PDB file of C-alpha atoms and ligand atoms in Angstrom:
ATOM      1  CA  MET A   1     209.130  92.043 216.711  1.00  0.00           C
ATOM      2  CA  ALA A   2     206.773  91.019 219.560  1.00  0.00           C
ATOM      3  CA  LYS A   3     208.119  88.014 221.460  1.00  0.00           C
ATOM      4  CA  LEU A   4     204.797  86.279 222.170  1.00  0.00           C
ATOM      5  CA  GLU A   5     202.833  87.105 219.018  1.00  0.00           C
ATOM      6  CA  ASN A   6     199.504  85.214 219.052  1.00  0.00           C
ATOM      7  CA  LYS A   7     200.559  82.883 221.840  1.00  0.00           C
ATOM      8  CA  VAL A   8     197.824  81.871 224.286  1.00  0.00           C
ATOM      9  CA  ALA A   9     198.896  82.436 227.895  1.00  0.00           C
ATOM     10  CA  VAL A  10     197.039  81.350 231.038  1.00  0.00           C
ATOM     11  CA  VAL A  11     198.088  83.416 234.067  1.00  0.00           C
ATOM     12  CA  SER A  12     196.741  82.574 237.534  1.00  0.00           C
ATOM     13  CA  GLY A  13     196.420  85.264 240.206  1.00  0.00           C
ATOM     14  CA  VAL A  14     195.863  87.963 237.591  1.00  0.00           C
ATOM     15  CA  ALA A  15     193.936  90.333 239.882  1.00  0.00           C
ATOM     16  CA  ALA A  16     197.008  91.816 241.583  1.00  0.00           C
ATOM     17  CA  GLY A  17     200.761  92.041 241.921  1.00  0.00           C
ATOM     18  CA  LEU A  18     202.978  89.840 239.798  1.00  0.00           C
ATOM     19  CA  GLY A  19     200.120  88.141 237.938  1.00  0.00           C
ATOM     20  CA  GLU A  20     198.739  91.479 236.779  1.00  0.00           C
ATOM     21  CA  ALA A  21     202.210  92.693 235.731  1.00  0.00           C
ATOM     22  CA  ILE A  22     202.945  89.454 233.856  1.00  0.00           C
ATOM     23  CA  ALA A  23     199.588  89.584 232.039  1.00  0.00           C
ATOM     24  CA  ARG A  24     200.167  93.231 231.004  1.00  0.00           C
ATOM     25  CA  ARG A  25     203.667  92.488 229.740  1.00  0.00           C
ATOM     26  CA  PHE A  26     202.547  89.359 227.865  1.00  0.00           C
ATOM     27  CA  LEU A  27     199.757  91.334 226.226  1.00  0.00           C
ATOM     28  CA  ALA A  28     202.234  94.020 225.143  1.00  0.00           C
ATOM     29  CA  GLU A  29     204.313  91.240 223.559  1.00  0.00           C
ATOM     30  CA  GLY A  30     201.353  90.133 221.433  1.00  0.00           C
ATOM     31  CA  ALA A  31     199.878  87.299 223.535  1.00  0.00           C
ATOM     32  CA  HIS A  32     196.238  86.418 224.177  1.00  0.00           C
ATOM     33  CA  ILE A  33     195.600  86.191 227.911  1.00  0.00           C
ATOM     34  CA  VAL A  34     193.336  83.977 229.971  1.00  0.00           C
ATOM     35  CA  GLY A  35     193.648  85.458 233.451  1.00  0.00           C
ATOM     36  CA  THR A  36     192.328  83.577 236.470  1.00  0.00           C
ATOM     37  CA  ASP A  37     191.819  84.542 240.089  1.00  0.00           C
ATOM     38  CA  ILE A  38     189.846  83.699 243.215  1.00  0.00           C
ATOM     39  CA  ASP A  39     188.767  87.374 243.383  1.00  0.00           C
ATOM     40  CA  PRO A  40     186.051  87.628 240.719  1.00  0.00           C
ATOM     41  CA  VAL A  41     185.569  91.395 241.011  1.00  0.00           C
ATOM     42  CA  ARG A  42     189.136  92.682 240.810  1.00  0.00           C
ATOM     43  CA  GLY A  43     190.086  89.852 238.422  1.00  0.00           C
ATOM     44  CA  ALA A  44     187.359  90.815 235.958  1.00  0.00           C
ATOM     45  CA  GLU A  45     188.286  94.537 236.302  1.00  0.00           C
ATOM     46  CA  VAL A  46     191.939  93.906 235.475  1.00  0.00           C
ATOM     47  CA  VAL A  47     191.099  91.687 232.528  1.00  0.00           C
ATOM     48  CA  ASP A  48     188.518  94.193 231.205  1.00  0.00           C
ATOM     49  CA  GLU A  49     191.251  96.843 231.197  1.00  0.00           C
ATOM     50  CA  LEU A  50     193.465  94.526 229.153  1.00  0.00           C
ATOM     51  CA  GLY A  51     190.929  94.588 226.321  1.00  0.00           C
ATOM     52  CA  GLU A  52     189.670  92.169 223.720  1.00  0.00           C
ATOM     53  CA  ARG A  53     192.678  89.883 223.700  1.00  0.00           C
ATOM     54  CA  ALA A  54     192.062  88.943 227.353  1.00  0.00           C
ATOM     55  CA  SER A  55     189.410  86.918 229.167  1.00  0.00           C
ATOM     56  CA  PHE A  56     188.828  85.981 232.791  1.00  0.00           C
ATOM     57  CA  VAL A  57     187.922  82.800 234.676  1.00  0.00           C
ATOM     58  CA  ALA A  58     187.211  82.900 238.421  1.00  0.00           C
ATOM     59  CA  HIS A  59     188.446  79.831 240.304  1.00  0.00           C
ATOM     60  CA  ASP A  60     190.361  78.602 243.302  1.00  0.00           C
ATOM     61  CA  VAL A  61     193.698  77.147 242.108  1.00  0.00           C
ATOM     62  CA  ALA A  62     193.522  74.574 244.903  1.00  0.00           C
ATOM     63  CA  SER A  63     190.405  73.031 243.347  1.00  0.00           C
ATOM     64  CA  GLU A  64     190.599  70.389 240.627  1.00  0.00           C
ATOM     65  CA  ALA A  65     187.079  71.251 239.477  1.00  0.00           C
ATOM     66  CA  GLY A  66     188.137  74.902 239.166  1.00  0.00           C
ATOM     67  CA  TRP A  67     191.039  73.996 236.859  1.00  0.00           C
ATOM     68  CA  GLU A  68     188.735  71.742 234.809  1.00  0.00           C
ATOM     69  CA  GLN A  69     186.571  74.807 234.257  1.00  0.00           C
ATOM     70  CA  VAL A  70     189.637  76.814 233.159  1.00  0.00           C
ATOM     71  CA  ALA A  71     190.671  74.041 230.736  1.00  0.00           C
ATOM     72  CA  THR A  72     187.166  73.845 229.266  1.00  0.00           C
ATOM     73  CA  GLN A  73     186.929  77.600 228.748  1.00  0.00           C
ATOM     74  CA  VAL A  74     190.422  77.903 227.259  1.00  0.00           C
ATOM     75  CA  ALA A  75     189.782  74.981 224.914  1.00  0.00           C
ATOM     76  CA  ALA A  76     186.499  76.534 223.752  1.00  0.00           C
ATOM     77  CA  ARG A  77     187.970  80.013 223.218  1.00  0.00           C
ATOM     78  CA  HIS A  78     191.474  79.232 221.913  1.00  0.00           C
ATOM     79  CA  GLY A  79     191.789  75.467 221.370  1.00  0.00           C
ATOM     80  CA  ASN A  80     195.201  75.237 223.038  1.00  0.00           C
ATOM     81  CA  VAL A  81     197.686  76.801 225.463  1.00  0.00           C
ATOM     82  CA  ASP A  82     201.236  78.013 224.710  1.00  0.00           C
ATOM     83  CA  VAL A  83     202.173  79.423 228.113  1.00  0.00           C
ATOM     84  CA  LEU A  84     200.976  78.584 231.623  1.00  0.00           C
ATOM     85  CA  VAL A  85     202.070  80.853 234.474  1.00  0.00           C
ATOM     86  CA  ASN A  86     201.208  79.355 237.850  1.00  0.00           C
ATOM     87  CA  ASN A  87     201.493  82.586 239.807  1.00  0.00           C
ATOM     88  CA  ALA A  88     198.628  82.671 242.358  1.00  0.00           C
ATOM     89  CA  GLY A  89     199.945  82.222 245.864  1.00  0.00           C
ATOM     90  CA  ILE A  90     199.420  83.073 249.526  1.00  0.00           C
ATOM     91  CA  THR A  91     201.686  83.526 252.540  1.00  0.00           C
ATOM     92  CA  ARG A  92     200.579  82.345 255.969  1.00  0.00           C
ATOM     93  CA  MET A  93     203.091  83.122 258.691  1.00  0.00           C
ATOM     94  CA  GLY A  94     204.076  80.736 261.473  1.00  0.00           C
ATOM     95  CA  SER A  95     206.831  78.419 262.695  1.00  0.00           C
ATOM     96  CA  VAL A  96     206.631  74.642 263.091  1.00  0.00           C
ATOM     97  CA  GLU A  97     205.319  75.257 266.648  1.00  0.00           C
ATOM     98  CA  ASP A  98     202.773  77.983 266.130  1.00  0.00           C
ATOM     99  CA  ILE A  99     201.307  77.795 262.609  1.00  0.00           C
ATOM    100  CA  SER A 100     197.789  76.389 262.680  1.00  0.00           C
ATOM    101  CA  ILE A 101     197.251  73.093 260.873  1.00  0.00           C
ATOM    102  CA  GLU A 102     194.609  74.882 258.807  1.00  0.00           C
ATOM    103  CA  ASP A 103     197.096  77.556 257.674  1.00  0.00           C
ATOM    104  CA  PHE A 104     199.727  74.916 256.891  1.00  0.00           C
ATOM    105  CA  ASP A 105     197.257  72.903 254.798  1.00  0.00           C
ATOM    106  CA  ARG A 106     195.870  75.948 252.967  1.00  0.00           C
ATOM    107  CA  THR A 107     199.365  77.205 252.077  1.00  0.00           C
ATOM    108  CA  LEU A 108     200.287  73.822 250.619  1.00  0.00           C
ATOM    109  CA  ALA A 109     196.936  73.604 248.820  1.00  0.00           C
ATOM    110  CA  VAL A 110     197.228  77.004 247.106  1.00  0.00           C
ATOM    111  CA  ASP A 111     201.004  77.294 246.618  1.00  0.00           C
ATOM    112  CA  LEU A 112     201.883  73.676 245.706  1.00  0.00           C
ATOM    113  CA  ARG A 113     198.719  71.738 244.840  1.00  0.00           C
ATOM    114  CA  GLY A 114     197.582  74.754 242.760  1.00  0.00           C
ATOM    115  CA  PRO A 115     200.551  74.709 240.340  1.00  0.00           C
ATOM    116  CA  PHE A 116     200.416  70.883 240.240  1.00  0.00           C
ATOM    117  CA  LEU A 117     196.756  70.939 239.190  1.00  0.00           C
ATOM    118  CA  GLY A 118     197.369  73.718 236.670  1.00  0.00           C
ATOM    119  CA  CYS A 119     200.122  71.674 234.989  1.00  0.00           C
ATOM    120  CA  ARG A 120     198.113  68.462 235.091  1.00  0.00           C
ATOM    121  CA  LEU A 121     194.851  69.866 233.742  1.00  0.00           C
ATOM    122  CA  LEU A 122     196.339  72.127 231.051  1.00  0.00           C
ATOM    123  CA  LEU A 123     199.078  69.787 229.806  1.00  0.00           C
ATOM    124  CA  PRO A 124     196.717  68.113 227.292  1.00  0.00           C
ATOM    125  CA  LEU A 125     196.281  71.543 225.656  1.00  0.00           C
ATOM    126  CA  MET A 126     200.027  72.279 225.599  1.00  0.00           C
ATOM    127  CA  LYS A 127     201.552  69.236 223.909  1.00  0.00           C
ATOM    128  CA  GLY A 128     203.422  69.437 220.605  1.00  0.00           C
ATOM    129  CA  ARG A 129     203.585  73.215 220.275  1.00  0.00           C
ATOM    130  CA  GLY A 130     206.764  74.373 222.034  1.00  0.00           C
ATOM    131  CA  ALA A 131     204.767  75.372 225.111  1.00  0.00           C
ATOM    132  CA  SER A 132     206.232  76.819 228.299  1.00  0.00           C
ATOM    133  CA  ILE A 133     205.213  76.288 231.934  1.00  0.00           C
ATOM    134  CA  ILE A 134     206.431  78.982 234.328  1.00  0.00           C
ATOM    135  CA  ASN A 135     205.874  78.395 238.019  1.00  0.00           C
ATOM    136  CA  ILE A 136     206.386  81.316 240.385  1.00  0.00           C
ATOM    137  CA  ALA A 137     208.350  79.973 243.354  1.00  0.00           C
ATOM    138  CA  SER A 138     210.368  82.304 245.635  1.00  0.00           C
ATOM    139  CA  VAL A 139     213.759  82.833 247.224  1.00  0.00           C
ATOM    140  CA  SER A 140     211.904  81.024 250.034  1.00  0.00           C
ATOM    141  CA  SER A 141     212.228  77.835 247.950  1.00  0.00           C
ATOM    142  CA  PHE A 142     215.872  77.610 249.049  1.00  0.00           C
ATOM    143  CA  LYS A 143     216.336  80.135 251.895  1.00  0.00           C
ATOM    144  CA  PRO A 144     214.583  79.119 255.113  1.00  0.00           C
ATOM    145  CA  GLN A 145     212.893  81.476 257.571  1.00  0.00           C
ATOM    146  CA  ALA A 146     211.651  80.140 260.891  1.00  0.00           C
ATOM    147  CA  GLU A 147     208.317  81.961 260.521  1.00  0.00           C
ATOM    148  CA  LEU A 148     207.647  80.649 257.014  1.00  0.00           C
ATOM    149  CA  VAL A 149     207.557  76.894 257.567  1.00  0.00           C
ATOM    150  CA  ALA A 150     204.564  76.266 255.295  1.00  0.00           C
ATOM    151  CA  TYR A 151     205.627  78.742 252.593  1.00  0.00           C
ATOM    152  CA  ASN A 152     209.187  77.321 252.598  1.00  0.00           C
ATOM    153  CA  ALA A 153     207.798  73.791 252.219  1.00  0.00           C
ATOM    154  CA  ALA A 154     205.409  74.771 249.431  1.00  0.00           C
ATOM    155  CA  LYS A 155     207.914  76.806 247.409  1.00  0.00           C
ATOM    156  CA  ALA A 156     210.701  74.200 247.748  1.00  0.00           C
ATOM    157  CA  GLY A 157     208.096  71.725 246.537  1.00  0.00           C
ATOM    158  CA  VAL A 158     207.289  73.918 243.529  1.00  0.00           C
ATOM    159  CA  ALA A 159     210.976  73.997 242.565  1.00  0.00           C
ATOM    160  CA  LEU A 160     211.554  70.231 242.508  1.00  0.00           C
ATOM    161  CA  MET A 161     208.056  69.497 241.195  1.00  0.00           C
ATOM    162  CA  THR A 162     208.817  71.771 238.227  1.00  0.00           C
ATOM    163  CA  LYS A 163     211.978  69.768 237.473  1.00  0.00           C
ATOM    164  CA  SER A 164     210.007  66.520 237.689  1.00  0.00           C
ATOM    165  CA  ILE A 165     207.387  67.878 235.279  1.00  0.00           C
ATOM    166  CA  ALA A 166     210.095  69.144 232.902  1.00  0.00           C
ATOM    167  CA  LEU A 167     211.724  65.703 232.873  1.00  0.00           C
ATOM    168  CA  HIS A 168     208.429  63.925 232.273  1.00  0.00           C
ATOM    169  CA  CYS A 169     207.498  66.237 229.402  1.00  0.00           C
ATOM    170  CA  ALA A 170     210.925  65.824 227.788  1.00  0.00           C
ATOM    171  CA  GLN A 171     210.894  62.029 228.191  1.00  0.00           C
ATOM    172  CA  GLN A 172     207.425  61.834 226.664  1.00  0.00           C
ATOM    173  CA  GLY A 173     208.470  64.065 223.743  1.00  0.00           C
ATOM    174  CA  TYR A 174     205.705  66.586 224.501  1.00  0.00           C
ATOM    175  CA  ASP A 175     207.710  69.654 223.401  1.00  0.00           C
ATOM    176  CA  VAL A 176     206.744  71.394 226.657  1.00  0.00           C
ATOM    177  CA  ARG A 177     209.366  73.169 228.783  1.00  0.00           C
ATOM    178  CA  ALA A 178     208.888  73.811 232.518  1.00  0.00           C
ATOM    179  CA  ASN A 179     210.841  76.295 234.620  1.00  0.00           C
ATOM    180  CA  TYR A 180     210.364  78.397 237.745  1.00  0.00           C
ATOM    181  CA  ILE A 181     211.233  81.888 238.923  1.00  0.00           C
ATOM    182  CA  ASN A 182     212.417  82.785 242.432  1.00  0.00           C
ATOM    183  CA  PRO A 183     211.526  86.444 243.061  1.00  0.00           C
ATOM    184  CA  GLY A 184     213.085  88.381 245.942  1.00  0.00           C
ATOM    185  CA  VAL A 185     210.895  90.900 247.775  1.00  0.00           C
ATOM    186  CA  ILE A 186     208.871  92.688 245.109  1.00  0.00           C
ATOM    187  CA  ARG A 187     206.881  95.910 245.359  1.00  0.00           C
ATOM    188  CA  THR A 188     203.209  94.893 245.026  1.00  0.00           C
ATOM    189  CA  ASP A 189     199.924  96.266 246.403  1.00  0.00           C
ATOM    190  CA  MET A 190     200.129  93.609 249.068  1.00  0.00           C
ATOM    191  CA  LEU A 191     203.539  94.812 250.226  1.00  0.00           C
ATOM    192  CA  GLU A 192     202.390  98.468 250.205  1.00  0.00           C
ATOM    193  CA  LYS A 193     199.409  97.466 252.384  1.00  0.00           C
ATOM    194  CA  VAL A 194     201.674  95.748 254.912  1.00  0.00           C
ATOM    195  CA  ILE A 195     203.959  98.810 255.027  1.00  0.00           C
ATOM    196  CA  ASN A 196     201.006 101.162 255.494  1.00  0.00           C
ATOM    197  CA  GLN A 197     199.478  99.035 258.242  1.00  0.00           C
ATOM    198  CA  VAL A 198     202.423  98.596 260.595  1.00  0.00           C
ATOM    199  CA  GLU A 199     203.589 101.316 262.966  1.00  0.00           C
ATOM    200  CA  ASN A 200     207.150 101.503 261.656  1.00  0.00           C
ATOM    201  CA  GLY A 201     206.333 101.111 257.987  1.00  0.00           C
ATOM    202  CA  GLU A 202     209.350 103.013 256.695  1.00  0.00           C
ATOM    203  CA  ALA A 203     211.712 101.070 259.006  1.00  0.00           C
ATOM    204  CA  LEU A 204     210.234  97.803 257.759  1.00  0.00           C
ATOM    205  CA  MET A 205     210.639  98.921 254.150  1.00  0.00           C
ATOM    206  CA  GLN A 206     214.262  99.868 254.870  1.00  0.00           C
ATOM    207  CA  SER A 207     214.857  96.418 256.368  1.00  0.00           C
ATOM    208  CA  TYR A 208     213.493  94.853 253.166  1.00  0.00           C
ATOM    209  CA  ARG A 209     215.819  97.033 251.089  1.00  0.00           C
ATOM    210  CA  ASP A 210     218.780  96.119 253.307  1.00  0.00           C
ATOM    211  CA  MET A 211     218.088  92.398 252.831  1.00  0.00           C
ATOM    212  CA  HIS A 212     218.935  92.818 249.138  1.00  0.00           C
ATOM    213  CA  PRO A 213     222.663  93.348 248.454  1.00  0.00           C
ATOM    214  CA  ILE A 214     221.685  95.468 245.452  1.00  0.00           C
ATOM    215  CA  GLY A 215     220.129  97.977 247.919  1.00  0.00           C
ATOM    216  CA  ARG A 216     216.484  97.982 246.838  1.00  0.00           C
ATOM    217  CA  ILE A 217     213.452  95.728 246.485  1.00  0.00           C
ATOM    218  CA  GLY A 218     212.316  94.530 243.068  1.00  0.00           C
ATOM    219  CA  GLU A 219     209.593  95.767 240.742  1.00  0.00           C
ATOM    220  CA  ALA A 220     206.852  93.461 239.408  1.00  0.00           C
ATOM    221  CA  ASP A 221     207.905  94.290 235.866  1.00  0.00           C
ATOM    222  CA  GLU A 222     211.358  92.824 236.546  1.00  0.00           C
ATOM    223  CA  ILE A 223     209.731  89.445 237.233  1.00  0.00           C
ATOM    224  CA  ALA A 224     207.449  89.886 234.215  1.00  0.00           C
ATOM    225  CA  ALA A 225     210.520  90.426 232.011  1.00  0.00           C
ATOM    226  CA  MET A 226     211.933  87.045 233.077  1.00  0.00           C
ATOM    227  CA  ALA A 227     208.527  85.435 232.471  1.00  0.00           C
ATOM    228  CA  VAL A 228     208.466  86.873 228.920  1.00  0.00           C
ATOM    229  CA  TYR A 229     211.915  85.429 228.282  1.00  0.00           C
ATOM    230  CA  LEU A 230     210.994  81.954 229.580  1.00  0.00           C
ATOM    231  CA  ALA A 231     207.746  82.023 227.593  1.00  0.00           C
ATOM    232  CA  SER A 232     209.483  83.035 224.376  1.00  0.00           C
ATOM    233  CA  GLU A 233     211.230  80.965 221.743  1.00  0.00           C
ATOM    234  CA  GLU A 234     214.546  82.538 222.829  1.00  0.00           C
ATOM    235  CA  ALA A 235     214.376  80.204 225.854  1.00  0.00           C
ATOM    236  CA  GLY A 236     213.779  77.120 223.697  1.00  0.00           C
ATOM    237  CA  PHE A 237     216.790  75.248 225.144  1.00  0.00           C
ATOM    238  CA  ILE A 238     215.862  75.966 228.789  1.00  0.00           C
ATOM    239  CA  THR A 239     213.887  73.450 230.804  1.00  0.00           C
ATOM    240  CA  GLY A 240     213.870  72.028 234.330  1.00  0.00           C
ATOM    241  CA  THR A 241     215.597  74.932 236.007  1.00  0.00           C
ATOM    242  CA  GLY A 242     214.951  77.972 238.176  1.00  0.00           C
ATOM    243  CA  PHE A 243     215.890  81.614 237.681  1.00  0.00           C
ATOM    244  CA  THR A 244     216.430  83.744 240.762  1.00  0.00           C
ATOM    245  CA  VAL A 245     215.492  87.396 240.255  1.00  0.00           C
ATOM    246  CA  ASP A 246     216.206  88.836 243.672  1.00  0.00           C
ATOM    247  CA  GLY A 247     218.808  91.616 243.762  1.00  0.00           C
ATOM    248  CA  GLY A 248     221.148  89.158 245.492  1.00  0.00           C
ATOM    249  CA  LEU A 249     218.798  88.336 248.405  1.00  0.00           C
ATOM    250  CA  GLY A 250     219.534  84.635 248.044  1.00  0.00           C
ATOM    251  CA  ILE A 251     223.290  85.108 248.477  1.00  0.00           C
ATOM    252  CA  ASN A 252     222.941  87.388 251.500  1.00  0.00           C
ATOM    253  CA  PRO A 253     224.255  85.307 254.443  1.00  0.00           C
TER     254      PRO A 253
HETATM  255  N1  NAD B   1     205.606  89.891 246.068  1.00  0.00           N
HETATM  256  C1  NAD B   1     206.701  89.278 246.483  1.00  0.00           C
HETATM  257  O1  NAD B   1     207.550  89.881 247.126  1.00  0.00           O
HETATM  258  C2  NAD B   1     206.927  87.815 246.141  1.00  0.00           C
HETATM  259  C3  NAD B   1     208.192  87.274 246.387  1.00  0.00           C
HETATM  260  C4  NAD B   1     208.433  85.940 246.071  1.00  0.00           C
HETATM  261  C5  NAD B   1     207.429  85.172 245.507  1.00  0.00           C
HETATM  262  N2  NAD B   1     206.204  85.716 245.282  1.00  0.00           N
HETATM  263  C6  NAD B   1     205.182  84.852 244.694  1.00  0.00           C
HETATM  264  O2  NAD B   1     204.634  85.497 243.572  1.00  0.00           O
HETATM  265  C7  NAD B   1     203.280  85.105 243.404  1.00  0.00           C
HETATM  266  C8  NAD B   1     202.405  86.337 243.319  1.00  0.00           C
HETATM  267  O3  NAD B   1     202.566  87.095 244.505  1.00  0.00           O
HETATM  268  P1  NAD B   1     202.051  88.602 244.654  1.00  0.00           P
HETATM  269  O4  NAD B   1     203.029  89.294 245.517  1.00  0.00           O
HETATM  270  O5  NAD B   1     201.737  89.149 243.332  1.00  0.00           O
HETATM  271  O6  NAD B   1     200.742  88.358 245.534  1.00  0.00           O
HETATM  272  P2  NAD B   1     199.390  89.204 245.587  1.00  0.00           P
HETATM  273  O7  NAD B   1     198.750  88.829 246.877  1.00  0.00           O
HETATM  274  O8  NAD B   1     199.638  90.636 245.295  1.00  0.00           O
HETATM  275  O9  NAD B   1     198.546  88.566 244.384  1.00  0.00           O
HETATM  276  C9  NAD B   1     198.199  87.195 244.404  1.00  0.00           C
HETATM  277  C10 NAD B   1     196.952  87.004 243.567  1.00  0.00           C
HETATM  278  O10 NAD B   1     196.604  85.615 243.646  1.00  0.00           O
HETATM  279  C11 NAD B   1     195.214  85.505 243.933  1.00  0.00           C
HETATM  280  N3  NAD B   1     194.947  84.266 244.656  1.00  0.00           N
HETATM  281  C12 NAD B   1     195.239  84.003 245.954  1.00  0.00           C
HETATM  282  N4  NAD B   1     194.806  82.784 246.280  1.00  0.00           N
HETATM  283  C13 NAD B   1     194.240  82.247 245.162  1.00  0.00           C
HETATM  284  C14 NAD B   1     193.597  81.022 244.883  1.00  0.00           C
HETATM  285  N5  NAD B   1     193.453  80.082 245.826  1.00  0.00           N
HETATM  286  N6  NAD B   1     193.128  80.808 243.638  1.00  0.00           N
HETATM  287  C15 NAD B   1     193.259  81.762 242.661  1.00  0.00           C
HETATM  288  N7  NAD B   1     193.835  82.962 242.890  1.00  0.00           N
HETATM  289  C16 NAD B   1     194.323  83.197 244.127  1.00  0.00           C
HETATM  290  C17 NAD B   1     194.883  86.732 244.765  1.00  0.00           C
HETATM  291  O11 NAD B   1     193.486  87.030 244.732  1.00  0.00           O
HETATM  292  C18 NAD B   1     195.746  87.793 244.094  1.00  0.00           C
HETATM  293  O12 NAD B   1     195.075  88.425 243.034  1.00  0.00           O
HETATM  294  C19 NAD B   1     202.948  84.195 244.589  1.00  0.00           C
HETATM  295  O13 NAD B   1     203.094  82.837 244.215  1.00  0.00           O
HETATM  296  C20 NAD B   1     204.005  84.575 245.608  1.00  0.00           C
HETATM  297  O14 NAD B   1     204.272  83.524 246.513  1.00  0.00           O
HETATM  298  C21 NAD B   1     205.924  87.018 245.591  1.00  0.00           C
END
């Protein structure tokens, strides 16, 4: 029995990596997909491959007007939303001393304001139907790195913001759950590109593996599996919490 039969799922950042894997897995579980991305070309290509049960909206998650457009299109096509996956995200490196103000602001805008706007603008379409919000945070939401000051701030914000949203929805009797996932380092196109670009790519990859007590990095499908669970009725008693899917990275001292 498919776990998401006929559910309507909005997945941001569908053009690559985790978003693409989550959309594919949701589709295989019977869902209808509205995929969104800032990259209109690759986003449309991915969604075309998914077939008739998927559609695409190009937008910037940091823009309120962009999310209004998503809400309008989803309402016209499906009438409501059962699952929202706020997945789109960026990483801009830099410590408190050297990150540019522009990079700090953009990271917060995409990684924190983006999920906030997604929840705010799609909530009216999610009420009263056992809907599920899944925000993609990171091990970086609780494990600091000096060079990730903006990303750490944004992802920690996503974690507590998700709990606040879960509490609000429960108090209002909306029948909407909200949870987040903390992935460890996951094999995506982006990671492969980084490995291929640096001089000591294999050494860097080995250092990523070594960071995970389990001895390897994760696969996108392993995050998608957790997203399916949180989206499904099996997770009906779970709200306001985070699931860390990281091969033990978070417990590595
Ligand atoms: N890959 C990892 O190792 C890892 C680990 C922990 C957390 N995460 C989180 O998982 C999520 C997905 O990461 P990924 O590795 O798949 O990244 P990715 O770069 O492979 O894909 C991100 C997608 O989001 C889109 N996007 C970027 N900015 C956007 C914007 N402003 N509006 C709309 N779309 C936008 C990109 O075009 C891209 O298609 C992110 O939130 C990231 O922080 C990833």
